[in-house]
Coordinates of N, CA and C in Angstrom, one line a residue:
X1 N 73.3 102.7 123.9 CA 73.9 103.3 122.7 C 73.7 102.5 121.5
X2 N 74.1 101.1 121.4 CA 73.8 100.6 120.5 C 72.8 99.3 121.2
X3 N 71.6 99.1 119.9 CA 71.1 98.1 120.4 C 71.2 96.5 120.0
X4 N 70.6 95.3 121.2 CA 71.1 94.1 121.3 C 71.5 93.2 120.0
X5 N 70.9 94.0 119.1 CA 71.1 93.1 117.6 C 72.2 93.3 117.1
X6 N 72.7 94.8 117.6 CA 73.8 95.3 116.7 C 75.3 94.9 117.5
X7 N 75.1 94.5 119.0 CA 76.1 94.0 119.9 C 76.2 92.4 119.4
X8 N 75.4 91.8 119.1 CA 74.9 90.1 119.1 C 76.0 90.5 117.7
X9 N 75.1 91.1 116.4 CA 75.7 90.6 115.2 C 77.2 91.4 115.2
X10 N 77.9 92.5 116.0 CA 79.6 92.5 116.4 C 79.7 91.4 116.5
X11 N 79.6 90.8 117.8 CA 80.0 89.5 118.0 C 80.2 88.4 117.6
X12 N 79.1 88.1 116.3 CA 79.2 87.1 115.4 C 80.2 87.5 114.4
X13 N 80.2 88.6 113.8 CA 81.3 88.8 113.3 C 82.5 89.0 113.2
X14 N 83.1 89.1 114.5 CA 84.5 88.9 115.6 C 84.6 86.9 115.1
X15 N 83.6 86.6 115.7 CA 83.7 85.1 115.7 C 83.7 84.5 114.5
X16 N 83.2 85.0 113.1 CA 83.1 84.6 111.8 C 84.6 84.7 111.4
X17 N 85.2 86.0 111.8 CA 86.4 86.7 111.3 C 87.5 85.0 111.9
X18 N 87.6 85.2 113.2 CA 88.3 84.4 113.8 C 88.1 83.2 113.1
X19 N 87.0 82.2 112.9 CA 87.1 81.0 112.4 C 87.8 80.9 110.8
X20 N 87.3 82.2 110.3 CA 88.4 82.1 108.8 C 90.2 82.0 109.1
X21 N 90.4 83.2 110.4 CA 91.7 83.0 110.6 C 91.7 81.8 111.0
X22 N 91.7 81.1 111.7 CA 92.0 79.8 112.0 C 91.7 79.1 110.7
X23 N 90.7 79.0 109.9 CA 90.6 78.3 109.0 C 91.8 78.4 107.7
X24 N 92.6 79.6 107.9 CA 93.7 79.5 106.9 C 95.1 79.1 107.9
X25 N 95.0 79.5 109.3 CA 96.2 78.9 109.9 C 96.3 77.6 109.9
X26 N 95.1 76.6 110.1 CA 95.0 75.3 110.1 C 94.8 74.7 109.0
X27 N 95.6 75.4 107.6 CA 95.7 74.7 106.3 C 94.5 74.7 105.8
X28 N 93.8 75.9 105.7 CA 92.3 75.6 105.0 C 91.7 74.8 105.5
X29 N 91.4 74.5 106.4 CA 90.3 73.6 107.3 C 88.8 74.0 106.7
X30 N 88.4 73.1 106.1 CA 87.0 73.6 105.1 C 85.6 74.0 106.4
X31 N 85.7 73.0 107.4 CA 84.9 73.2 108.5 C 85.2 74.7 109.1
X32 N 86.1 75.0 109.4 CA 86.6 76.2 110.0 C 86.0 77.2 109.3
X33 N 85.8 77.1 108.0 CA 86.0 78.3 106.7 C 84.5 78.6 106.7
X34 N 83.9 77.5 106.8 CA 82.4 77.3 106.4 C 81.6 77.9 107.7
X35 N 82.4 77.8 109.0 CA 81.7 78.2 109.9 C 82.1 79.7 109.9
X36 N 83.5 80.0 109.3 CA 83.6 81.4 109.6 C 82.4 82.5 108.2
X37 N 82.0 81.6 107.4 CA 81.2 81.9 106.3 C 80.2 82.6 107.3
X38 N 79.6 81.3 107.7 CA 78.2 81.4 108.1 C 77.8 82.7 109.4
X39 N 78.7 82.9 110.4 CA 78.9 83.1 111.4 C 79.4 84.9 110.8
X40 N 80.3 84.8 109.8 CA 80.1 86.2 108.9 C 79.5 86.9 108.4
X41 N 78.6 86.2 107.6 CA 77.0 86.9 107.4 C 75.7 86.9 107.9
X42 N 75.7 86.5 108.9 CA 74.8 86.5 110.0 C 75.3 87.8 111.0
X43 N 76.2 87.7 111.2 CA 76.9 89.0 111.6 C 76.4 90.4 111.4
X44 N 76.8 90.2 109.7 CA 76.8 91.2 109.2 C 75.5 91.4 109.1
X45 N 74.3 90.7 108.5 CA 73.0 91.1 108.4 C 72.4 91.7 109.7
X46 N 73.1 90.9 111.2 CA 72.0 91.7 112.6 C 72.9 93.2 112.8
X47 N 74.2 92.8 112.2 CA 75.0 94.3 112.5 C 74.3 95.6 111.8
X48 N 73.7 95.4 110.4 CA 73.4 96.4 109.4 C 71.7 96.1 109.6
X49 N 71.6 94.9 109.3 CA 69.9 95.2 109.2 C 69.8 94.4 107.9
X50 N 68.6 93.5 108.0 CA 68.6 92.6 107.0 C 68.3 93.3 105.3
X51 N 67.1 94.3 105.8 CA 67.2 95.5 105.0 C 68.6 95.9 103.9
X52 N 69.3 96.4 104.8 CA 70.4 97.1 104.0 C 71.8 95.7 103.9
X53 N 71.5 95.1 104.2 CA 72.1 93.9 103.6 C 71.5 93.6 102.5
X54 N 70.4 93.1 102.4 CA 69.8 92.7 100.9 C 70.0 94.1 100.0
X55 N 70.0 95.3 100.1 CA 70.1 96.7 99.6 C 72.1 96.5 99.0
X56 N 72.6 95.8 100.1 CA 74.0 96.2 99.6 C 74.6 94.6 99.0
X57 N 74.0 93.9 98.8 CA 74.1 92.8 98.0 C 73.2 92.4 96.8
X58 N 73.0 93.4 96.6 CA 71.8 93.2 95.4 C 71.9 94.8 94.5
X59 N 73.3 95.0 94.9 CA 73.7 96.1 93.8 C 74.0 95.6 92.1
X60 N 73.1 95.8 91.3 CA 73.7 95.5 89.8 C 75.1 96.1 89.6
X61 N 75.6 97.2 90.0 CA 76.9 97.6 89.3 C 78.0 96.8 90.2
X62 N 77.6 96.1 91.3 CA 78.3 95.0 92.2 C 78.1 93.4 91.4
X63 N 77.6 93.1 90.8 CA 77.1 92.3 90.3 C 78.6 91.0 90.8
X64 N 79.9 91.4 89.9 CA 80.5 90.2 90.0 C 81.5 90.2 91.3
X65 N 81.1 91.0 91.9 CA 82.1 91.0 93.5 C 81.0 90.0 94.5
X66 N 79.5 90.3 93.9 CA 78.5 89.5 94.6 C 78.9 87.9 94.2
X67 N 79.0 87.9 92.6 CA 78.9 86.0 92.2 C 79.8 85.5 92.5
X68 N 81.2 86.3 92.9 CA 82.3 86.0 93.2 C 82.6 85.6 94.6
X69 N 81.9 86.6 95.7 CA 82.0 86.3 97.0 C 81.0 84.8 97.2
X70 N 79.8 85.1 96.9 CA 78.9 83.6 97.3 C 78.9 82.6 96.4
X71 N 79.7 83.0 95.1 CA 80.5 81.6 94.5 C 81.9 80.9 95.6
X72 N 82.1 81.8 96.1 CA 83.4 81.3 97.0 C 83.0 80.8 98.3
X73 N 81.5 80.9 99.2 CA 81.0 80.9 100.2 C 81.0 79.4 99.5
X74 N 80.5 79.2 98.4 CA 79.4 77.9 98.0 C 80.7 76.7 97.7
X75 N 81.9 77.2 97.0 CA 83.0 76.6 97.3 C 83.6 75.7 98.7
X76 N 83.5 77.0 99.2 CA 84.4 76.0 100.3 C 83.6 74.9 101.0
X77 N 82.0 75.6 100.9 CA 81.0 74.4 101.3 C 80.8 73.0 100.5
X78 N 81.2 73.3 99.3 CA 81.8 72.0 98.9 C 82.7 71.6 99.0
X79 N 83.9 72.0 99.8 CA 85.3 71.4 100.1 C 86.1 71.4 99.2
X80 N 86.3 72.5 98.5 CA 87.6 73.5 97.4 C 87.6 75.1 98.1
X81 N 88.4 74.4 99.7 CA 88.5 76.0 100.0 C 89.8 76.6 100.0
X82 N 90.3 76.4 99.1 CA 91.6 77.3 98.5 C 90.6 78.4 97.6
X83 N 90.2 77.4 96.8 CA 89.5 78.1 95.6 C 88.3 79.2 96.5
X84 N 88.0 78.4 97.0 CA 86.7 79.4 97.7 C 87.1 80.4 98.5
X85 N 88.1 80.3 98.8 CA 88.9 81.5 99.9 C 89.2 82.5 98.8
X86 N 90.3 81.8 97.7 CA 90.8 83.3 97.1 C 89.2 84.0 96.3
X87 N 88.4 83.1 95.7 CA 87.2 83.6 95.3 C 86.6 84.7 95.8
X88 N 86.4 84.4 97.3 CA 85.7 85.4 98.6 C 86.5 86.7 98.6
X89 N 88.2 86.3 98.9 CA 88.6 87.6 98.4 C 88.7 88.6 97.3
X90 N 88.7 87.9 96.3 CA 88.4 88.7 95.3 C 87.3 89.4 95.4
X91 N 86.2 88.5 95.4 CA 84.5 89.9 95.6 C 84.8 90.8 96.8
X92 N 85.6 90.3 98.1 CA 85.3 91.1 99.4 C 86.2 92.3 98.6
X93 N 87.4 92.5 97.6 CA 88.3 93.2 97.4 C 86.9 94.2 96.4
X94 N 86.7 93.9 95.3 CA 85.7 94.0 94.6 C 84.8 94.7 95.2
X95 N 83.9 94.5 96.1 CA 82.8 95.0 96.8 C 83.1 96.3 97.7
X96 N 84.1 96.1 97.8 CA 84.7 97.1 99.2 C 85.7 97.9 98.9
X97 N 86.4 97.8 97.4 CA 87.6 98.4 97.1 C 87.0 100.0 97.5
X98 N 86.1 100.6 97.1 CA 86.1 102.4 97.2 C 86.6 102.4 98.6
X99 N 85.9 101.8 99.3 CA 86.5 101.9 101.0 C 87.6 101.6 101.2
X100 N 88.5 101.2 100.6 CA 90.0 100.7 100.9 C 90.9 102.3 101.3
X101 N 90.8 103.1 100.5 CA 91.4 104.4 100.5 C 91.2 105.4 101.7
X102 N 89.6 105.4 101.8 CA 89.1 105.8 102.8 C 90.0 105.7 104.3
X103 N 89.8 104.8 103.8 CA 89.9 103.8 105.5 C 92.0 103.6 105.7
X104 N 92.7 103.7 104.1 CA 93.9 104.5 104.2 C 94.2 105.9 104.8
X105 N 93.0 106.6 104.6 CA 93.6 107.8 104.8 C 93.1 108.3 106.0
X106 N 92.2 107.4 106.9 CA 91.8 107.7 108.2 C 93.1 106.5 109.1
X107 N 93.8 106.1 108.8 CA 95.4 105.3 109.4 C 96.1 106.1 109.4
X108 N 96.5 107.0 108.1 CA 97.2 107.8 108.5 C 97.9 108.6 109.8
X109 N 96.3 108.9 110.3 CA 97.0 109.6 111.8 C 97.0 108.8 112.9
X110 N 96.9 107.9 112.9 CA 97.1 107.1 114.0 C 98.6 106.9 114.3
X111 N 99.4 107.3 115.0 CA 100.7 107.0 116.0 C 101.2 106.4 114.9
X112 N 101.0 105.0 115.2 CA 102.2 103.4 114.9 C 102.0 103.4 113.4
X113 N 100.2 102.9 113.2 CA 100.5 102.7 112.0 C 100.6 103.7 110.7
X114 N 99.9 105.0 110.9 CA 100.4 106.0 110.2 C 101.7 106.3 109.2
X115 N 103.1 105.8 110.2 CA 104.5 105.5 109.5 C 104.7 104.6 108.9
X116 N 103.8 103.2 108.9 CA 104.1 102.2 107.9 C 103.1 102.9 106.7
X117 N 101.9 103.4 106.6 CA 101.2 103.6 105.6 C 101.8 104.9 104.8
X118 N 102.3 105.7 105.2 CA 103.3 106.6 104.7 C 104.3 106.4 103.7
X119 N 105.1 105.4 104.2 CA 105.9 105.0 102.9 C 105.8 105.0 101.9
X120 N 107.2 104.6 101.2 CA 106.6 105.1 99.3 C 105.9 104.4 98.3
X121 N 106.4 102.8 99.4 CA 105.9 101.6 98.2 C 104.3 101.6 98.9
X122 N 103.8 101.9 100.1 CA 102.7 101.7 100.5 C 101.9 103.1 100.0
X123 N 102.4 103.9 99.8 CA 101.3 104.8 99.6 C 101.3 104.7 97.7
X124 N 102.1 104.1 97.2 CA 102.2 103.4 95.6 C 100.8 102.6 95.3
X125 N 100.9 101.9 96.6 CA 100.0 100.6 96.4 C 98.4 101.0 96.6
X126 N 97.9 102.0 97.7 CA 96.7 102.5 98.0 C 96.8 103.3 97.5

């Protein structure tokens, strides 16, 4: 069903995800951050295709979600990963915001979490 590139780069991406959480549970641990960097977009490029990776990082109307996320990649690799963390979120927020809603309004019907997204202040906020 899916092929070995696209199981390999899941998996780096599970493992990219994880080293960032650990990298903020363990007080910004710059090594942690940097590995969960690297290990994230390698991911992402065998998950999508290096193709539509350069395609979806090389959007001009994306322009500062892009200088913002690999200004924040380039941060923490210099060892300012507070700065480089909130940076990364800003562009990841930036780059991906249209899908935020989306991806609200497919939670909805799920059981559990459907009732927290329901709410007044959460459905205020998305």
């Amino acid at each position: 069903m899916f092929s070995d590139s696209t199981k390999a780069g899941t998996l780096l991406l599970s493992l990219g995800l994880l080293c960032l959480f650990l990298g903020v549970l363990f007080l910004f641990d710059p090594a942690l951050l940097a590995l969960g960097d690297v290990l994230f977009l390698a991911g992402l490029t065998m998950t999508i295709g290096a193709g539509r990776t350069v395609r979806f990082f090389s959007r001009p109307d994306r322009i500062r979600g892009i200088v913002s996320f690999f200004g924040g990649i380039c941060l923490v690799l210099l060892r300012w990963p507070i700065l480089g963390l909130l940076s990364q979120c800003y562009g990841i927020v930036y780059l991906f915001g249209q899908f935020f809603p989306i991806a609200a309004n497919a939670v909805r019907d799920v059981p559990v979490v459907g009732g927290l997204v329901r709410m007044k202040w959460v459905e205020g906020f998305v």
